[in-house]
Coordinates of C-alpha atoms and ligand atoms in Angstrom, one line a residue:
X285 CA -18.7 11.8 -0.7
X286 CA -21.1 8.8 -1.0
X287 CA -23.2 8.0 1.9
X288 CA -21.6 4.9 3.4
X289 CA -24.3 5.1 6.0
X290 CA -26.5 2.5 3.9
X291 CA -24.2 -0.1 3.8
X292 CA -23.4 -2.7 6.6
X293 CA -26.7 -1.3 8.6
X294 CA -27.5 -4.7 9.9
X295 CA -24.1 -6.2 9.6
X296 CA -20.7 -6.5 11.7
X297 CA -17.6 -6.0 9.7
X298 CA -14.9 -8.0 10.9
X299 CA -11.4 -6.8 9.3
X300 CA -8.5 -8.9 9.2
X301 CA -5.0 -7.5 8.5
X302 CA -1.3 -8.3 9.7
X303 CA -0.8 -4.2 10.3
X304 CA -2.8 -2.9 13.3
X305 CA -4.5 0.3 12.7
X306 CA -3.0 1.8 16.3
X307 CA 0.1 0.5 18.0
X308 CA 1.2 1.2 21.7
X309 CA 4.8 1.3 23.0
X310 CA 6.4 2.0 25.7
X311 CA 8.9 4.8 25.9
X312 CA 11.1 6.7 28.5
X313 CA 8.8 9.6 29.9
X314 CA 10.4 13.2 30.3
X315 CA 11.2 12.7 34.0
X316 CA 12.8 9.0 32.8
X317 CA 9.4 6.7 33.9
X318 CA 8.0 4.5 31.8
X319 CA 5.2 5.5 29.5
X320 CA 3.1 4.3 26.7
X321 CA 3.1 5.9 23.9
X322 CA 0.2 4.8 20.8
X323 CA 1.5 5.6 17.1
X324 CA -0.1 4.7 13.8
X325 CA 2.5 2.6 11.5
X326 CA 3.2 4.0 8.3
X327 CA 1.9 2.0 5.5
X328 CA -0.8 2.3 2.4
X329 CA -3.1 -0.4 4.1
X330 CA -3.0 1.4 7.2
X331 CA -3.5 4.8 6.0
X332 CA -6.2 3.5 3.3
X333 CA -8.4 1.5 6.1
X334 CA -8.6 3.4 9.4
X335 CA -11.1 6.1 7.6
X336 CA -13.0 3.1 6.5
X337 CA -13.3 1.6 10.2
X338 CA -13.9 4.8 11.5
X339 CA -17.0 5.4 8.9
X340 CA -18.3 1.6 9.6
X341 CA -17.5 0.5 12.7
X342 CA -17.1 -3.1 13.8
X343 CA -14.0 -5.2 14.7
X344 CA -10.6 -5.3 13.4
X345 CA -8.4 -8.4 13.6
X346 CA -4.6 -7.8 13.7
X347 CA -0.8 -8.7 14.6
X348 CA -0.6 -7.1 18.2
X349 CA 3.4 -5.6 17.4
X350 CA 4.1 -2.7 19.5
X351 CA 6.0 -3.3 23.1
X352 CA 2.6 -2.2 25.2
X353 CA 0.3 -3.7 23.2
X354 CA -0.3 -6.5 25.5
X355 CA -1.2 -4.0 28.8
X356 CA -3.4 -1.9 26.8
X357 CA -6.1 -4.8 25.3
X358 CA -7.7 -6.9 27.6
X359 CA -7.6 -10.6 28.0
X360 CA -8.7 -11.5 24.7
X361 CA -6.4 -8.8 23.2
X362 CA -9.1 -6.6 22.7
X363 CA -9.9 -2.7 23.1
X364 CA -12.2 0.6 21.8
X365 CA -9.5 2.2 19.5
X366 CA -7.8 5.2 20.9
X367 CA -9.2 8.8 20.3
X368 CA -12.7 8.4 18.5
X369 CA -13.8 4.8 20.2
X370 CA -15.2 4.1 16.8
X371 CA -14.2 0.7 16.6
X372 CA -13.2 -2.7 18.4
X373 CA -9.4 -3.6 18.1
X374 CA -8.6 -7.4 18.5
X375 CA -4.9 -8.0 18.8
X376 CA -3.4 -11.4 18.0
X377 CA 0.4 -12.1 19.6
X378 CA 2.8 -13.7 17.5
X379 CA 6.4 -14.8 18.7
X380 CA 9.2 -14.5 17.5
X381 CA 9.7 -17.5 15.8
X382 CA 6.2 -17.1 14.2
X383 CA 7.5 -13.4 13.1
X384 CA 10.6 -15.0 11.9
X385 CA 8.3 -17.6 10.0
X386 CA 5.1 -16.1 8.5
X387 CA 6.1 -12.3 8.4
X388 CA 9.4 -11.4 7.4
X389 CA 9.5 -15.2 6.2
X390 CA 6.8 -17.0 3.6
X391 CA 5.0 -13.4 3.2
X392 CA 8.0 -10.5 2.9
X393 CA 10.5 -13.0 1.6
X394 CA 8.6 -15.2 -0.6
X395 CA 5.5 -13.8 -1.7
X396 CA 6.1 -10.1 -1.8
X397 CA 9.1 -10.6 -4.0
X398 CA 6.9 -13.0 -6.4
X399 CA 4.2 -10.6 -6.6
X400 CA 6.0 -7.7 -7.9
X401 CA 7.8 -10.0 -10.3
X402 CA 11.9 -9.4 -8.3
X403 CA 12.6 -12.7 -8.4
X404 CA 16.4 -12.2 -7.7
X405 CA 15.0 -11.4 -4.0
X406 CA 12.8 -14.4 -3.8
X407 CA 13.9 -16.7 -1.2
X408 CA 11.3 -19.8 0.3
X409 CA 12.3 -22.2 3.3
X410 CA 9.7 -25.2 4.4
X411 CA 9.8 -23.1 7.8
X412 CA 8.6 -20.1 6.2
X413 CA 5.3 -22.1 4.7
X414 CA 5.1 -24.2 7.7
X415 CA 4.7 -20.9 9.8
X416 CA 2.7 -19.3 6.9
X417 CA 0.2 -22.1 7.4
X418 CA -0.3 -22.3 11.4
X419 CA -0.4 -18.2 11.7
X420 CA -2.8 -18.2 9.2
X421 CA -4.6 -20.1 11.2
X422 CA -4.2 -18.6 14.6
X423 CA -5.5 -15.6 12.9
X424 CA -8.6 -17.5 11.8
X425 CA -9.4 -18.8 14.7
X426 CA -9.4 -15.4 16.4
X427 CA -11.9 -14.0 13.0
X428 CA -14.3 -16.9 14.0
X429 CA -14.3 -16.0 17.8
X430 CA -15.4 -12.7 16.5
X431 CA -18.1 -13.8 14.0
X432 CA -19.4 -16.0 16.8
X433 CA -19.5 -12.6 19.4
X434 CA -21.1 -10.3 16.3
X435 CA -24.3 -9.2 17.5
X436 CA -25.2 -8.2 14.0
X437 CA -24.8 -10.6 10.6
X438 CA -21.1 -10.8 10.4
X439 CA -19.3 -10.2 6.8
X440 CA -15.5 -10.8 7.1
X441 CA -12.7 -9.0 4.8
X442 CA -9.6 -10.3 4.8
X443 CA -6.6 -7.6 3.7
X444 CA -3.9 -8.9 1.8
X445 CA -0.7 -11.5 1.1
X446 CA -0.2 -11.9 4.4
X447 CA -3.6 -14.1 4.7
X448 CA -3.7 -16.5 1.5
X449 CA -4.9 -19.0 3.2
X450 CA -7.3 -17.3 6.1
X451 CA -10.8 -17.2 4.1
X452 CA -10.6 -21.1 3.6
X453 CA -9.2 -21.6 7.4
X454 CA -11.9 -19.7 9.0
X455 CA -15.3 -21.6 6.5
X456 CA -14.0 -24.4 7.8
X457 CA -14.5 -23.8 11.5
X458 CA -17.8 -21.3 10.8
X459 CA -19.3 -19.8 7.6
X460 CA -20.0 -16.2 8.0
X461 CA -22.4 -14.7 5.6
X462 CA -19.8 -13.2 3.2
X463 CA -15.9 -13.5 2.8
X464 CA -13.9 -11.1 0.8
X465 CA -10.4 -10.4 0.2
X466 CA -8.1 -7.6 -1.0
X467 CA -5.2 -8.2 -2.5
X468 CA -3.0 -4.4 -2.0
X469 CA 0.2 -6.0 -4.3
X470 CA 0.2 -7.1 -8.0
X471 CA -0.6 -10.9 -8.3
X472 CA 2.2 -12.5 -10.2
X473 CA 1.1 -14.9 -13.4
X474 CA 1.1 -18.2 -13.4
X475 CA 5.3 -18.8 -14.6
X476 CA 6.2 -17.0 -11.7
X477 CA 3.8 -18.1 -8.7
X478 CA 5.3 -21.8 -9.8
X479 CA 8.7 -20.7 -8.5
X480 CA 7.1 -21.4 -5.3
X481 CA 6.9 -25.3 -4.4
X482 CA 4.4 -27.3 -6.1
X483 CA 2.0 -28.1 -3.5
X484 CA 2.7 -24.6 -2.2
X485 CA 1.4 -21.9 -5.1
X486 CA -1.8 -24.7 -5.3
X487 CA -2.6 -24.7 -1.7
X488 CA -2.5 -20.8 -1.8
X489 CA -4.7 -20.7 -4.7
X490 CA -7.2 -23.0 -2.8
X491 CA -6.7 -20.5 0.3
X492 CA -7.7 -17.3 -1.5
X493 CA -11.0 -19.6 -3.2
X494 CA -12.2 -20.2 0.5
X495 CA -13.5 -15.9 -0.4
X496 CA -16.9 -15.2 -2.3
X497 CA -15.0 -12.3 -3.6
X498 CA -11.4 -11.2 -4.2
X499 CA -10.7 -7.7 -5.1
X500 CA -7.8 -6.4 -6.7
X501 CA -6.5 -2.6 -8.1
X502 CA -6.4 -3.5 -11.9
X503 CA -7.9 -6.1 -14.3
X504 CA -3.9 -7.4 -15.3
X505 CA -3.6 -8.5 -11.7
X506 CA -7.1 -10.2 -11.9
X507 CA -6.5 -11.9 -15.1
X508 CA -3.3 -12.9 -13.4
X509 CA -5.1 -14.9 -10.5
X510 CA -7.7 -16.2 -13.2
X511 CA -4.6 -17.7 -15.4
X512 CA -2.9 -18.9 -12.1
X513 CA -6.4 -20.5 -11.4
X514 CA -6.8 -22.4 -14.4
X515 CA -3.4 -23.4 -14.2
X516 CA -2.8 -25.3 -10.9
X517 CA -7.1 -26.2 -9.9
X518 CA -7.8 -28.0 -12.6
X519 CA -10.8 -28.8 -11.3
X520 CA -12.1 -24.7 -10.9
X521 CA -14.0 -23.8 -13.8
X522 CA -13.3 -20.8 -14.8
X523 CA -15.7 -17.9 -16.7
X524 CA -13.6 -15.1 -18.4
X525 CA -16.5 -13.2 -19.4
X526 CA -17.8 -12.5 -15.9
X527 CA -14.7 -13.2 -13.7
X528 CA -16.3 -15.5 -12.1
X529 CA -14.6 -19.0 -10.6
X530 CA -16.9 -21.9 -9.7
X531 CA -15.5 -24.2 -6.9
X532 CA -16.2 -27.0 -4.7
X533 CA -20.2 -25.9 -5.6
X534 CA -19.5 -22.0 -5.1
X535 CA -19.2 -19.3 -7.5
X536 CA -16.1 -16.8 -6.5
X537 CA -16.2 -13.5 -7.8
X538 CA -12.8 -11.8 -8.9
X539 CA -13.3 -7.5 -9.0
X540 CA -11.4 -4.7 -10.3
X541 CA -11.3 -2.2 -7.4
X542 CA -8.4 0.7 -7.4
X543 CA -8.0 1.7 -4.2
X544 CA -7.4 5.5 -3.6
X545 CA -7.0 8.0 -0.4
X546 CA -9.3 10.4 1.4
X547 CA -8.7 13.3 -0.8
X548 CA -10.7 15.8 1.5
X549 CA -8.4 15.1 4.5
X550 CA -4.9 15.4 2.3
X551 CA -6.4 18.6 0.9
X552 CA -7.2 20.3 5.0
X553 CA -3.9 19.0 5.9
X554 CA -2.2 20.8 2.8
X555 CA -3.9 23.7 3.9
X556 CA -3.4 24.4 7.4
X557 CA -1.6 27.7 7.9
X558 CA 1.6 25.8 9.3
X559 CA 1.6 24.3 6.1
X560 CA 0.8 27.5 4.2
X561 CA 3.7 28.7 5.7
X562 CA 6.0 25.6 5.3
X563 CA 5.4 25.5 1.5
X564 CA 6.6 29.1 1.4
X565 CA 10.0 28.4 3.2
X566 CA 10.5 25.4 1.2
X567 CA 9.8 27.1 -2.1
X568 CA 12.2 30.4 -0.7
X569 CA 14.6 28.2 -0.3
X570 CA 14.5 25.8 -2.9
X571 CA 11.9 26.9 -5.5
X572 CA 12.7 30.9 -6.5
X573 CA 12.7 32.4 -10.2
X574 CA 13.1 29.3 -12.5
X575 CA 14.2 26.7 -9.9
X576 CA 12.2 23.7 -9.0
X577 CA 12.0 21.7 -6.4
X578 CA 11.5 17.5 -6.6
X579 CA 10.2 15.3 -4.2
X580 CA 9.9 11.5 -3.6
X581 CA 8.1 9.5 -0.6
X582 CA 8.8 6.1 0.1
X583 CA 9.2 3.5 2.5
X584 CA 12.3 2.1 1.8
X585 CA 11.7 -0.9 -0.2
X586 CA 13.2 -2.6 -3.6
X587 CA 10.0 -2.2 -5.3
X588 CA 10.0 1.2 -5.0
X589 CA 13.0 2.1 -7.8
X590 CA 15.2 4.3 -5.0
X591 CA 18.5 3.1 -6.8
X592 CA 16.6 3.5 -9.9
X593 CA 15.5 7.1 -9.6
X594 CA 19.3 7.6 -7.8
X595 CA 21.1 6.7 -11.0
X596 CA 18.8 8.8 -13.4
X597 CA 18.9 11.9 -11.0
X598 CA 23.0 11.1 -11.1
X599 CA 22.8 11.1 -15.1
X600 CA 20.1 14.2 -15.3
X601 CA 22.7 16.2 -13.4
X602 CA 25.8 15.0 -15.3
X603 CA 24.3 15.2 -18.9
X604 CA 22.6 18.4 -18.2
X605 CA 24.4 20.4 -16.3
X606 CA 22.0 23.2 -16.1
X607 CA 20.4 21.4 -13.8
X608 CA 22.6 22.0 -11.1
X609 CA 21.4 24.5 -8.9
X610 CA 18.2 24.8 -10.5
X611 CA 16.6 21.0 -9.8
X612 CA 16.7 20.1 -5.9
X613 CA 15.8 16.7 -4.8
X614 CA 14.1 15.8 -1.6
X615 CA 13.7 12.1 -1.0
X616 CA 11.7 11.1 2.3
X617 CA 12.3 7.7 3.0
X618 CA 11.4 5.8 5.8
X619 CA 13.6 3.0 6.6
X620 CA 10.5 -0.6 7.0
X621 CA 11.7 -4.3 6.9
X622 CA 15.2 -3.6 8.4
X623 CA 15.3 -7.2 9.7
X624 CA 15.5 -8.8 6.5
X625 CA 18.9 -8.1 4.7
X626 CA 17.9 -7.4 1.2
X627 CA 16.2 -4.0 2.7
X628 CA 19.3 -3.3 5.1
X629 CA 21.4 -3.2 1.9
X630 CA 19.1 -1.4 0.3
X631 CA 19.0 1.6 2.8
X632 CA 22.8 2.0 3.1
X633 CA 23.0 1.6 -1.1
X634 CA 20.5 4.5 -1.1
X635 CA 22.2 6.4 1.8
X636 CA 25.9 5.9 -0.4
X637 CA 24.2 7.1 -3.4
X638 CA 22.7 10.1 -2.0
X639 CA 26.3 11.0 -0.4
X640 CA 28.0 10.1 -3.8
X641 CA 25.8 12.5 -5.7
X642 CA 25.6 15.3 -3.3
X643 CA 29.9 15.1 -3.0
X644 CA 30.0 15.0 -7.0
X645 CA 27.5 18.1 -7.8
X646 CA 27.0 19.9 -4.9
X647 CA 28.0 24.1 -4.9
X648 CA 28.9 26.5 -2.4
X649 CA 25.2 27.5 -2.5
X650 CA 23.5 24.0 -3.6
X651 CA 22.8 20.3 -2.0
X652 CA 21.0 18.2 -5.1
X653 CA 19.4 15.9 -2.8
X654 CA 18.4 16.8 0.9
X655 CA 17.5 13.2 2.4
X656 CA 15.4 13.0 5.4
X657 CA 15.6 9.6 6.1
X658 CA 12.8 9.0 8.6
X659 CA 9.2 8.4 8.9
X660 CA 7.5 12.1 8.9
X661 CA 3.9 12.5 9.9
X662 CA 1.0 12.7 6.8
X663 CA 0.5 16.8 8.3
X664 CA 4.3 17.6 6.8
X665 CA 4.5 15.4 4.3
X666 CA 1.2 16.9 3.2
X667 CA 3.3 20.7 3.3
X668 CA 6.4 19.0 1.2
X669 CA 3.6 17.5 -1.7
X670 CA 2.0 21.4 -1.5
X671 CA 5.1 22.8 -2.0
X672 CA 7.2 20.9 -4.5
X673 CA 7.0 21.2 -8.5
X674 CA 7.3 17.7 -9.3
X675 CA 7.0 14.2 -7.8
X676 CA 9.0 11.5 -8.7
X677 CA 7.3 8.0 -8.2
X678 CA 9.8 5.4 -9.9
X679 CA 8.4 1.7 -8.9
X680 CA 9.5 -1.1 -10.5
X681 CA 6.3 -2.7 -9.4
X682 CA 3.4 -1.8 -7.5
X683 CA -0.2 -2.7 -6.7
X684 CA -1.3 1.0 -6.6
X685 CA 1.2 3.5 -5.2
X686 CA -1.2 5.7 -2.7
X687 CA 1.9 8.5 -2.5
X688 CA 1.2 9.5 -6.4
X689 CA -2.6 10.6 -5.2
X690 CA -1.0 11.9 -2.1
X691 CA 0.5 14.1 -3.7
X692 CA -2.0 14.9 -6.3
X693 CA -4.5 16.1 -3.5
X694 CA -2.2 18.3 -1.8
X695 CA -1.4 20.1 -4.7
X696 CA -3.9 22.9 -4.0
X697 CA -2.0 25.6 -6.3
X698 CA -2.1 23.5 -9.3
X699 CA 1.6 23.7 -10.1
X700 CA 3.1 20.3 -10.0
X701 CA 3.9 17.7 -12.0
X702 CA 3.6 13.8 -11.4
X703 CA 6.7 11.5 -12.8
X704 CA 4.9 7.9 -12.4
X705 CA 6.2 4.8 -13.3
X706 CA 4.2 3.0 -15.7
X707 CA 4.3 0.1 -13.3
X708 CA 1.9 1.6 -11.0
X709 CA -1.9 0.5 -10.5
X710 CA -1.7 4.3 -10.6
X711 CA -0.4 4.9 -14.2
X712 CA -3.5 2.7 -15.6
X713 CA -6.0 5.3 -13.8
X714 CA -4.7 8.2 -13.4
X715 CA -4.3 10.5 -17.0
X716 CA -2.3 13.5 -17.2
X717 CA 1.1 12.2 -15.4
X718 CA 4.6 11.6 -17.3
X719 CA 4.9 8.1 -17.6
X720 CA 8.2 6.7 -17.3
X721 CA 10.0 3.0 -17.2
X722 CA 12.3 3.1 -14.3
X723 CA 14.7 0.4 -16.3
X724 CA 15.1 2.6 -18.9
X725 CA 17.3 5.1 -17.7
X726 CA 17.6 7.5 -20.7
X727 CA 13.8 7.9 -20.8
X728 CA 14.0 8.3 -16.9
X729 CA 16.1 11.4 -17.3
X730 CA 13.6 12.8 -20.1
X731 CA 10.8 12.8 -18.0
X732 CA 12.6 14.2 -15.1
X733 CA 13.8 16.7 -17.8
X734 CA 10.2 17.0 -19.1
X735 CA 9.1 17.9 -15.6
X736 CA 11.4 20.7 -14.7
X737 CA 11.0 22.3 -18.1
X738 CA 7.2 22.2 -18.9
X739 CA 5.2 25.6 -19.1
X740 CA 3.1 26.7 -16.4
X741 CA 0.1 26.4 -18.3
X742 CA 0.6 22.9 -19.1
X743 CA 1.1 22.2 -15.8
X744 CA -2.2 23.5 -14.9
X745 CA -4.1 21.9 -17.2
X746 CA -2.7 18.3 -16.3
X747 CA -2.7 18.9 -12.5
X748 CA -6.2 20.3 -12.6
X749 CA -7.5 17.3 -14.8
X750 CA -5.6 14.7 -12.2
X751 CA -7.3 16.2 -9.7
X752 CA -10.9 16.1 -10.9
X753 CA -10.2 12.8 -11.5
X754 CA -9.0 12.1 -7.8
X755 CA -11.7 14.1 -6.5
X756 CA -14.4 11.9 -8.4
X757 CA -12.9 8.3 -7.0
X758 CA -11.8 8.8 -3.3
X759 CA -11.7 6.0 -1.1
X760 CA -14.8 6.3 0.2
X761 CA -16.0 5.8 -3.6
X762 CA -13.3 2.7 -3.4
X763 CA -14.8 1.4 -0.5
X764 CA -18.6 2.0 -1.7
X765 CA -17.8 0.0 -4.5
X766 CA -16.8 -3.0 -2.7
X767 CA -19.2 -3.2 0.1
X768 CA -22.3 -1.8 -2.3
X769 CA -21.1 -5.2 -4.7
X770 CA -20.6 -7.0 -1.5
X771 CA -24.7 -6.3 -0.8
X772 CA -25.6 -7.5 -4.3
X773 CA -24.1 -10.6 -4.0
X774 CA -25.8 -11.2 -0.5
X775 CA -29.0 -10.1 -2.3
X776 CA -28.8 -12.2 -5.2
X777 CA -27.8 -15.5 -3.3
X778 CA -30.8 -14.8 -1.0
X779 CA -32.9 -14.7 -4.1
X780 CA -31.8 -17.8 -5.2
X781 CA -32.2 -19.6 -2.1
X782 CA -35.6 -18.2 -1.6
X783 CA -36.1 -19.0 -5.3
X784 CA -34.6 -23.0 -5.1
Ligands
ADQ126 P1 2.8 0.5 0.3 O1 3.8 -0.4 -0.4 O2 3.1 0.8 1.7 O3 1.3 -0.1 0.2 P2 2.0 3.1 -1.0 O4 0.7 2.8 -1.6 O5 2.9 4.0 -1.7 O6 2.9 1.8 -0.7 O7 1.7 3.8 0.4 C1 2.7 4.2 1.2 C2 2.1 5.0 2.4 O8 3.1 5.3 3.4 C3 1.6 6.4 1.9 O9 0.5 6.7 2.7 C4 2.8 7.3 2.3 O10 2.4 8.6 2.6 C5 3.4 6.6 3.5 N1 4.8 6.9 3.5 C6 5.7 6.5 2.6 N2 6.9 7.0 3.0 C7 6.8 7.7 4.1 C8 7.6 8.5 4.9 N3 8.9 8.6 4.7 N4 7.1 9.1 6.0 C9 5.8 8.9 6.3 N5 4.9 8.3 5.5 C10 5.4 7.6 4.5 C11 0.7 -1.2 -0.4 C12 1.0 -1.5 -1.8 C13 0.6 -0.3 -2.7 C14 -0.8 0.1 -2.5 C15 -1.1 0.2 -1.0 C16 -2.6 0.3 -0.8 O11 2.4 -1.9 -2.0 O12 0.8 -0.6 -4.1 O13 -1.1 1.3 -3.1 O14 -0.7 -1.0 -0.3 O15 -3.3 -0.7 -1.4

């Protein structure tokens, strides 16, 4: 693991993201009194950053959600996070029209369907961006508060869609000494970011050039955000050979950063003797003599390819039918979004399907696919990635897709197989996976096919390269990366200040 103790010595790191790292609620004790309850939300962002607060300290900036979250901060919204104290917490309050507005609005609704290039689920309303614009800068405002209390040199990073137009909101009020950004979700080139409003996909752009440096998972996304660049700021010169953007008399500095997991802490939790033990009844049950067993993670989202992977797993069993009985499915999905409408549809197409397959193929002995349709905690799902044979990953788009390296890490026997869609950050990294195209359904089925079927010694050799790999670019190499580049920009500008 890279010593991470070098890097932001002198400095206070201010995270800002809409997903808080710990979220309290209130729930009905045993004895039926009220109690608070404090839960981590599921999420990549979530899961990627809280080892990275832990390791650095300082403050993090978020959407106060949870029901208790207002009794548990103080005044300002703030508090030590629970458990290790490592860190500050500053919670900012949105209502519900703001929710309505700037979440599940401008950002789940417009941008996140741009992004990953669904524009049949775009949607955009003037209240959306209106909301967009004023949260954005409620949330700056509460960044500068903090760069104003850092007792140490502040350096801001700013996670994701949500915030495309924070970095700029928050120079203009106070100019800490760095701003960076990471953008977790592909960025969409320029013929589909103009689907948004003219003045709209421009004043976005001229948000995310407020950073000194935007990170992203692969160099298409970057080349992406150059293209949209020199397409609507016509004034932004533009250098392809260093990725670098010169504006309003800064230099902005776009990076190729693919984010992963902490590999260390998948691998304990795989190996826990509950787990030990869990792998051994799902692989009794599911995975004896030639059977194998299948398994897919996801929050429930359209990006994800769940009707996708449905209809090939329908086909696989239909074509081939000795696959019956011998290929078990088991999907966790956790329901996320269920206020906007495209996602409730989306769950009860994926619950039909499931019920449709299982009531076509299913034996007296044999369910295809066993659905647990709720969020589980990373401890089991870290047993079910030990214990399955394959793992089906079927996005139609996605910026990285942390459950493929999940599930690489907790594969301590060596034995499984990853199905990745080639629309993954993940597929341009990671070597040794079957690739598939989730739109192509007869291909779908041959890697599925491919999976069940391939030789134990291949499946060695692939799983043990995946995981060298893995093992060499954790996210505490991810997150060296960026803040050790972060400290060479600081240097260099300091040199040429001290140089002018
Ligand atoms: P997500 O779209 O949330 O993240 P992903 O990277 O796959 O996608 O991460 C999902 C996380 O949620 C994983 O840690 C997984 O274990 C967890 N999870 C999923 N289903 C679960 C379930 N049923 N129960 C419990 N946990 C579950 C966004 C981008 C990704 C990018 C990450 C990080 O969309 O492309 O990889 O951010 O940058």
């Amino acid at each position: 693991m890279p010593d991470l103790s070098r890097y932001l010595v002198d400095r206070t790191l201010i995270m800002l993201s809409n997903r808080e790292p710990y979220e309290h609620r209130f729930v009905e004790g045993t004895g039926g009194e009220r109690a608070v309850e404090v839960r981590q939300p599921p999420g990549g962002l979530v899961s990627a950053l809280d080892p990275t607060m832990q390791a650095t300290h300082g403050v993090w900036v978020a959407w106060g959600s949870g029901s208790a979250d207002k009794s548990t901060a103080d005044a300002q919204g703030r508090l030590r996070v629970p458990q290790t104290n490592a860190y500050t917490l500053r919670r900012v309050f949105l209502d519900t029209t703001e929710v309505d507005g700037f979440y599940l609005g401008f950002a789940n609704s417009s941008l996140w369907p741009l992004c990953h290039l669904l524009v049949q689920h775009f949607s955009y309303r003037d209240e959306f961006w209106e909301r967009y614009q004023s949260v954005n800068a409620k949330f700056a405002r509460a960044v500068a508060d903090e760069i104003q209390l850092a007792d140490k040199t502040p350096i801001v990073w700013i996670q994701d869609y949500h915030f495309g137009l924070a970095a700029a909101m928050i120079r203009e009020i106070v100019e800490p000494q760095l701003l960076h950004q990471f953008w977790h979700i592909p960025f969409p080139p320029a013929d589909i970011l103009r689907l948004l409003p003219v003045d709209v996909d421009e004043a976005l752009l001229r948000g995310l050039l407020g950073n000194d440096l935007i990170e992203f998972h692969t160099e298409r996304y970057a080349l992406n955000f150059l293209g949209c660049v020199a397409e609507f700021i016509p004034e932004a010169e533009i250098d392809a050979e260093t990725f670098t953007i010169r504006f309003e008399g800064r230099d902005i500095e776009i990076g190729v950063y693919p984010i992963s997991i902490d590999v260390d802490r998948y691998e304990r939790m795989a190996s826990t003797p509950v787990n030990t033990a869990l792998a051994e009844r799902l692989r009794s049950r599911y995975a004896k003599n030639d059977c194998r067993l299948g398994v897919g993670v996801d929050r429930v989202d359209y990006t994800k390819g769940i009707p996708e992977r449905l209809r090939a797993l329908r086909l696989l069993w239909e074509q081939h039918p000795e696959m019956r009985e011998r290929f078990t499915f088991l999907l966790v999905a956790t329901p996320s979004r269920s206020e906007i409408s495209a996602y409730r549809s989306l769950e009860e197409e994926m619950v039909r399907g499931v019920l449709e397959i299982n009531a076509r193929f299913r034996t007296r002995t044999w369910t295809p696919i066993v659905l647990v349709h709720e969020n589980v905690s990373a401890e089991l799902l870290a047993g079910v990635y030990r214990a399955a044979d394959l793992c089906l990953v079927s996005s139609l788009q996605d910026g990285m897709n942390l459950v493929a390296k999940e599930f690489l890490a907790c594969q301590i026997e060596e034995r499984g197989v990853l199905v990745l869609s080639r629309f993954t950050g993940a597929a341009e990294e990671i070597d040794g996976a079957v690739l598939i195209n989730p739109f192509n359904i007869d291909g779908f089925v041959e890697g599925i096919r491919r999976a069940v079927n391939m030789g134990d010694g291949e499946r060695r050799v692939r799983m043990h390269r995946m995981r060298t790999q893995l093992r060499s670019r954790t996210i505490f190499d991810w997150l060296a990366a960026i803040l050790s580049r972060t400290e060479a920009i600081i240097a260099e500008r300091s040199q040429e200040t001290g140089a002018a």
